[in-house]
Amino acid sequence: MKSDLPGRTFAFSERIVRLCLALESDSSVAATLMRQLLRSGTSIGANVEEAQASESKRDFVHKYSIAAKEARETHYWLRLLAKTEVVSPSRLEPLIAEASELIAILTTICKKNR
């Protein structure tokens, strides 16, 4: 059975990019937080994509481990943006939920392949 994870993480990255584009702000605090979110949120899919061409099982686990760490960081930035109301918490709920699911999936894949 082929995994839909590369497509799912790409779609998540797209949602992060669209959120950051929509929320470009003159506030230096908001801009800094958005840059952090953009970096970590798009890195998840990039690392999953790299893992698809891994050279070994160890390399595969390494790439997925990085993706899991980036998912955790993204989850942090999303929660911070919601808590500080830089972005409406209701707007971020679906992204926070998806980040949580990605963390669980990526962590499980890493554990099963170690």
mmCIF file with all atom_site columns, C-alpha atoms in Angstrom:
data_model
loop_
_atom_site.group_PDB
_atom_site.id
_atom_site.type_symbol
_atom_site.label_atom_id
_atom_site.label_alt_id
_atom_site.label_comp_id
_atom_site.label_asym_id
_atom_site.label_entity_id
_atom_site.label_seq_id
_atom_site.pdbx_PDB_ins_code
_atom_site.Cartn_x
_atom_site.Cartn_y
_atom_site.Cartn_z
_atom_site.occupancy
_atom_site.B_iso_or_equiv
_atom_site.pdbx_formal_charge
_atom_site.auth_seq_id
_atom_site.auth_comp_id
_atom_site.auth_asym_id
_atom_site.auth_atom_id
_atom_site.pdbx_PDB_model_num
ATOM 1   C CA . MET A 1 1   ? 0.000   0.000  0.000  1.00 0.00 ? 1   MET A CA 1
ATOM 2   C CA . LYS A 1 2   ? 1.472   3.329  -1.065 1.00 0.00 ? 2   LYS A CA 1
ATOM 3   C CA . SER A 1 3   ? 1.607   6.082  1.538  1.00 0.00 ? 3   SER A CA 1
ATOM 4   C CA . ASP A 1 4   ? -0.222  9.348  0.983  1.00 0.00 ? 4   ASP A CA 1
ATOM 5   C CA . LEU A 1 5   ? 2.191   11.092 3.354  1.00 0.00 ? 5   LEU A CA 1
ATOM 6   C CA . PRO A 1 6   ? 4.219   12.912 0.663  1.00 0.00 ? 6   PRO A CA 1
ATOM 7   C CA . GLY A 1 7   ? 1.009   14.371 -0.760 1.00 0.00 ? 7   GLY A CA 1
ATOM 8   C CA . ARG A 1 8   ? -0.373  15.161 2.654  1.00 0.00 ? 8   ARG A CA 1
ATOM 9   C CA . THR A 1 9   ? 2.783   16.973 3.782  1.00 0.00 ? 9   THR A CA 1
ATOM 10  C CA . PHE A 1 10  ? 2.902   18.876 0.481  1.00 0.00 ? 10  PHE A CA 1
ATOM 11  C CA . ALA A 1 11  ? -0.695  20.012 1.019  1.00 0.00 ? 11  ALA A CA 1
ATOM 12  C CA . PHE A 1 12  ? 0.182   21.049 4.582  1.00 0.00 ? 12  PHE A CA 1
ATOM 13  C CA . SER A 1 13  ? 3.145   23.069 3.278  1.00 0.00 ? 13  SER A CA 1
ATOM 14  C CA . GLU A 1 14  ? 0.870   24.748 0.758  1.00 0.00 ? 14  GLU A CA 1
ATOM 15  C CA . ARG A 1 15  ? -1.560  25.719 3.527  1.00 0.00 ? 15  ARG A CA 1
ATOM 16  C CA . ILE A 1 16  ? 1.315   27.162 5.577  1.00 0.00 ? 16  ILE A CA 1
ATOM 17  C CA . VAL A 1 17  ? 2.558   29.211 2.602  1.00 0.00 ? 17  VAL A CA 1
ATOM 18  C CA . ARG A 1 18  ? -0.943  30.530 1.899  1.00 0.00 ? 18  ARG A CA 1
ATOM 19  C CA . LEU A 1 19  ? -1.413  31.459 5.566  1.00 0.00 ? 19  LEU A CA 1
ATOM 20  C CA . CYS A 1 20  ? 1.896   33.325 5.648  1.00 0.00 ? 20  CYS A CA 1
ATOM 21  C CA . LEU A 1 21  ? 1.100   35.141 2.390  1.00 0.00 ? 21  LEU A CA 1
ATOM 22  C CA . ALA A 1 22  ? -2.309  36.189 3.699  1.00 0.00 ? 22  ALA A CA 1
ATOM 23  C CA . LEU A 1 23  ? -0.866  37.423 6.963  1.00 0.00 ? 23  LEU A CA 1
ATOM 24  C CA . GLU A 1 24  ? 2.091   39.442 5.762  1.00 0.00 ? 24  GLU A CA 1
ATOM 25  C CA . SER A 1 25  ? 2.301   42.235 8.262  1.00 0.00 ? 25  SER A CA 1
ATOM 26  C CA . ASP A 1 26  ? 4.172   45.412 9.036  1.00 0.00 ? 26  ASP A CA 1
ATOM 27  C CA . SER A 1 27  ? 4.634   44.186 12.598 1.00 0.00 ? 27  SER A CA 1
ATOM 28  C CA . SER A 1 28  ? 8.164   42.951 13.117 1.00 0.00 ? 28  SER A CA 1
ATOM 29  C CA . VAL A 1 29  ? 6.968   40.426 15.706 1.00 0.00 ? 29  VAL A CA 1
ATOM 30  C CA . ALA A 1 30  ? 4.367   38.927 13.371 1.00 0.00 ? 30  ALA A CA 1
ATOM 31  C CA . ALA A 1 31  ? 6.834   38.909 10.474 1.00 0.00 ? 31  ALA A CA 1
ATOM 32  C CA . THR A 1 32  ? 9.442   37.083 12.551 1.00 0.00 ? 32  THR A CA 1
ATOM 33  C CA . LEU A 1 33  ? 6.938   34.482 13.714 1.00 0.00 ? 33  LEU A CA 1
ATOM 34  C CA . MET A 1 34  ? 5.676   33.977 10.167 1.00 0.00 ? 34  MET A CA 1
ATOM 35  C CA . ARG A 1 35  ? 9.225   33.398 8.877  1.00 0.00 ? 35  ARG A CA 1
ATOM 36  C CA . GLN A 1 36  ? 9.808   30.777 11.569 1.00 0.00 ? 36  GLN A CA 1
ATOM 37  C CA . LEU A 1 37  ? 6.501   29.090 10.729 1.00 0.00 ? 37  LEU A CA 1
ATOM 38  C CA . LEU A 1 38  ? 7.220   29.198 7.003  1.00 0.00 ? 38  LEU A CA 1
ATOM 39  C CA . ARG A 1 39  ? 10.629  27.555 7.436  1.00 0.00 ? 39  ARG A CA 1
ATOM 40  C CA . SER A 1 40  ? 9.534   24.749 9.731  1.00 0.00 ? 40  SER A CA 1
ATOM 41  C CA . GLY A 1 41  ? 6.135   24.183 8.110  1.00 0.00 ? 41  GLY A CA 1
ATOM 42  C CA . THR A 1 42  ? 7.549   23.689 4.630  1.00 0.00 ? 42  THR A CA 1
ATOM 43  C CA . SER A 1 43  ? 10.522  21.654 5.841  1.00 0.00 ? 43  SER A CA 1
ATOM 44  C CA . ILE A 1 44  ? 8.267   18.775 6.908  1.00 0.00 ? 44  ILE A CA 1
ATOM 45  C CA . GLY A 1 45  ? 7.244   17.931 3.356  1.00 0.00 ? 45  GLY A CA 1
ATOM 46  C CA . ALA A 1 46  ? 10.723  18.557 1.968  1.00 0.00 ? 46  ALA A CA 1
ATOM 47  C CA . ASN A 1 47  ? 12.218  15.988 4.343  1.00 0.00 ? 47  ASN A CA 1
ATOM 48  C CA . VAL A 1 48  ? 9.472   13.445 3.654  1.00 0.00 ? 48  VAL A CA 1
ATOM 49  C CA . GLU A 1 49  ? 10.130  13.942 -0.061 1.00 0.00 ? 49  GLU A CA 1
ATOM 50  C CA . GLU A 1 50  ? 13.874  13.438 0.445  1.00 0.00 ? 50  GLU A CA 1
ATOM 51  C CA . ALA A 1 51  ? 13.179  10.249 2.404  1.00 0.00 ? 51  ALA A CA 1
ATOM 52  C CA . GLN A 1 52  ? 11.431  8.786  -0.645 1.00 0.00 ? 52  GLN A CA 1
ATOM 53  C CA . ALA A 1 53  ? 14.857  8.625  -2.316 1.00 0.00 ? 53  ALA A CA 1
ATOM 54  C CA . SER A 1 54  ? 16.795  7.568  0.769  1.00 0.00 ? 54  SER A CA 1
ATOM 55  C CA . GLU A 1 55  ? 19.930  5.538  0.260  1.00 0.00 ? 55  GLU A CA 1
ATOM 56  C CA . SER A 1 56  ? 19.421  3.256  3.254  1.00 0.00 ? 56  SER A CA 1
ATOM 57  C CA . LYS A 1 57  ? 16.993  2.473  6.035  1.00 0.00 ? 57  LYS A CA 1
ATOM 58  C CA . ARG A 1 58  ? 19.135  4.598  8.350  1.00 0.00 ? 58  ARG A CA 1
ATOM 59  C CA . ASP A 1 59  ? 18.941  7.541  5.926  1.00 0.00 ? 59  ASP A CA 1
ATOM 60  C CA . PHE A 1 60  ? 15.164  7.044  5.655  1.00 0.00 ? 60  PHE A CA 1
ATOM 61  C CA . VAL A 1 61  ? 14.735  7.149  9.443  1.00 0.00 ? 61  VAL A CA 1
ATOM 62  C CA . HIS A 1 62  ? 17.031  10.174 9.668  1.00 0.00 ? 62  HIS A CA 1
ATOM 63  C CA . LYS A 1 63  ? 14.959  12.170 7.146  1.00 0.00 ? 63  LYS A CA 1
ATOM 64  C CA . TYR A 1 64  ? 11.703  11.195 8.834  1.00 0.00 ? 64  TYR A CA 1
ATOM 65  C CA . SER A 1 65  ? 13.166  12.120 12.233 1.00 0.00 ? 65  SER A CA 1
ATOM 66  C CA . ILE A 1 66  ? 13.990  15.583 10.913 1.00 0.00 ? 66  ILE A CA 1
ATOM 67  C CA . ALA A 1 67  ? 10.459  15.861 9.487  1.00 0.00 ? 67  ALA A CA 1
ATOM 68  C CA . ALA A 1 68  ? 9.030   14.907 12.913 1.00 0.00 ? 68  ALA A CA 1
ATOM 69  C CA . LYS A 1 69  ? 11.154  17.565 14.633 1.00 0.00 ? 69  LYS A CA 1
ATOM 70  C CA . GLU A 1 70  ? 10.034  20.173 12.101 1.00 0.00 ? 70  GLU A CA 1
ATOM 71  C CA . ALA A 1 71  ? 6.407   19.145 12.655 1.00 0.00 ? 71  ALA A CA 1
ATOM 72  C CA . ARG A 1 72  ? 6.858   19.668 16.386 1.00 0.00 ? 72  ARG A CA 1
ATOM 73  C CA . GLU A 1 73  ? 8.392   23.088 15.787 1.00 0.00 ? 73  GLU A CA 1
ATOM 74  C CA . THR A 1 74  ? 5.565   24.017 13.432 1.00 0.00 ? 74  THR A CA 1
ATOM 75  C CA . HIS A 1 75  ? 3.031   22.901 16.028 1.00 0.00 ? 75  HIS A CA 1
ATOM 76  C CA . TYR A 1 76  ? 4.761   25.197 18.534 1.00 0.00 ? 76  TYR A CA 1
ATOM 77  C CA . TRP A 1 77  ? 4.655   28.259 16.234 1.00 0.00 ? 77  TRP A CA 1
ATOM 78  C CA . LEU A 1 78  ? 1.006   27.654 15.359 1.00 0.00 ? 78  LEU A CA 1
ATOM 79  C CA . ARG A 1 79  ? 0.057   27.379 19.045 1.00 0.00 ? 79  ARG A CA 1
ATOM 80  C CA . LEU A 1 80  ? 2.035   30.536 19.840 1.00 0.00 ? 80  LEU A CA 1
ATOM 81  C CA . LEU A 1 81  ? 0.365   32.480 17.025 1.00 0.00 ? 81  LEU A CA 1
ATOM 82  C CA . ALA A 1 82  ? -3.043  31.362 18.286 1.00 0.00 ? 82  ALA A CA 1
ATOM 83  C CA . LYS A 1 83  ? -2.328  32.029 21.969 1.00 0.00 ? 83  LYS A CA 1
ATOM 84  C CA . THR A 1 84  ? -0.985  35.528 21.317 1.00 0.00 ? 84  THR A CA 1
ATOM 85  C CA . GLU A 1 85  ? -3.844  36.179 18.876 1.00 0.00 ? 85  GLU A CA 1
ATOM 86  C CA . VAL A 1 86  ? -1.486  37.250 16.111 1.00 0.00 ? 86  VAL A CA 1
ATOM 87  C CA . VAL A 1 87  ? -3.798  34.988 14.116 1.00 0.00 ? 87  VAL A CA 1
ATOM 88  C CA . SER A 1 88  ? -7.334  34.099 15.112 1.00 0.00 ? 88  SER A CA 1
ATOM 89  C CA . PRO A 1 89  ? -7.210  30.832 17.081 1.00 0.00 ? 89  PRO A CA 1
ATOM 90  C CA . SER A 1 90  ? -10.217 29.499 15.152 1.00 0.00 ? 90  SER A CA 1
ATOM 91  C CA . ARG A 1 91  ? -8.351  30.027 11.891 1.00 0.00 ? 91  ARG A CA 1
ATOM 92  C CA . LEU A 1 92  ? -5.392  28.004 13.165 1.00 0.00 ? 92  LEU A CA 1
ATOM 93  C CA . GLU A 1 93  ? -7.302  25.089 14.738 1.00 0.00 ? 93  GLU A CA 1
ATOM 94  C CA . PRO A 1 94  ? -7.308  22.953 11.555 1.00 0.00 ? 94  PRO A CA 1
ATOM 95  C CA . LEU A 1 95  ? -3.582  23.518 11.008 1.00 0.00 ? 95  LEU A CA 1
ATOM 96  C CA . ILE A 1 96  ? -2.785  22.744 14.641 1.00 0.00 ? 96  ILE A CA 1
ATOM 97  C CA . ALA A 1 97  ? -4.798  19.521 14.390 1.00 0.00 ? 97  ALA A CA 1
ATOM 98  C CA . GLU A 1 98  ? -3.030  18.522 11.171 1.00 0.00 ? 98  GLU A CA 1
ATOM 99  C CA . ALA A 1 99  ? 0.379   19.269 12.700 1.00 0.00 ? 99  ALA A CA 1
ATOM 100 C CA . SER A 1 100 ? -0.521  17.027 15.655 1.00 0.00 ? 100 SER A CA 1
ATOM 101 C CA . GLU A 1 101 ? -1.519  14.218 13.316 1.00 0.00 ? 101 GLU A CA 1
ATOM 102 C CA . LEU A 1 102 ? 1.671   14.588 11.288 1.00 0.00 ? 102 LEU A CA 1
ATOM 103 C CA . ILE A 1 103 ? 3.745   14.418 14.478 1.00 0.00 ? 103 ILE A CA 1
ATOM 104 C CA . ALA A 1 104 ? 2.011   11.171 15.459 1.00 0.00 ? 104 ALA A CA 1
ATOM 105 C CA . ILE A 1 105 ? 2.406   9.620  11.993 1.00 0.00 ? 105 ILE A CA 1
ATOM 106 C CA . LEU A 1 106 ? 6.051   10.611 11.579 1.00 0.00 ? 106 LEU A CA 1
ATOM 107 C CA . THR A 1 107 ? 6.958   9.472  15.100 1.00 0.00 ? 107 THR A CA 1
ATOM 108 C CA . THR A 1 108 ? 5.295   6.097  14.513 1.00 0.00 ? 108 THR A CA 1
ATOM 109 C CA . ILE A 1 109 ? 7.122   5.610  11.207 1.00 0.00 ? 109 ILE A CA 1
ATOM 110 C CA . CYS A 1 110 ? 10.462  6.395  12.875 1.00 0.00 ? 110 CYS A CA 1
ATOM 111 C CA . LYS A 1 111 ? 9.821   3.997  15.757 1.00 0.00 ? 111 LYS A CA 1
ATOM 112 C CA . LYS A 1 112 ? 8.724   1.159  13.453 1.00 0.00 ? 112 LYS A CA 1
ATOM 113 C CA . ASN A 1 113 ? 11.766  1.538  11.208 1.00 0.00 ? 113 ASN A CA 1
ATOM 114 C CA . ARG A 1 114 ? 14.463  1.769  13.885 1.00 0.00 ? 114 ARG A CA 1
#
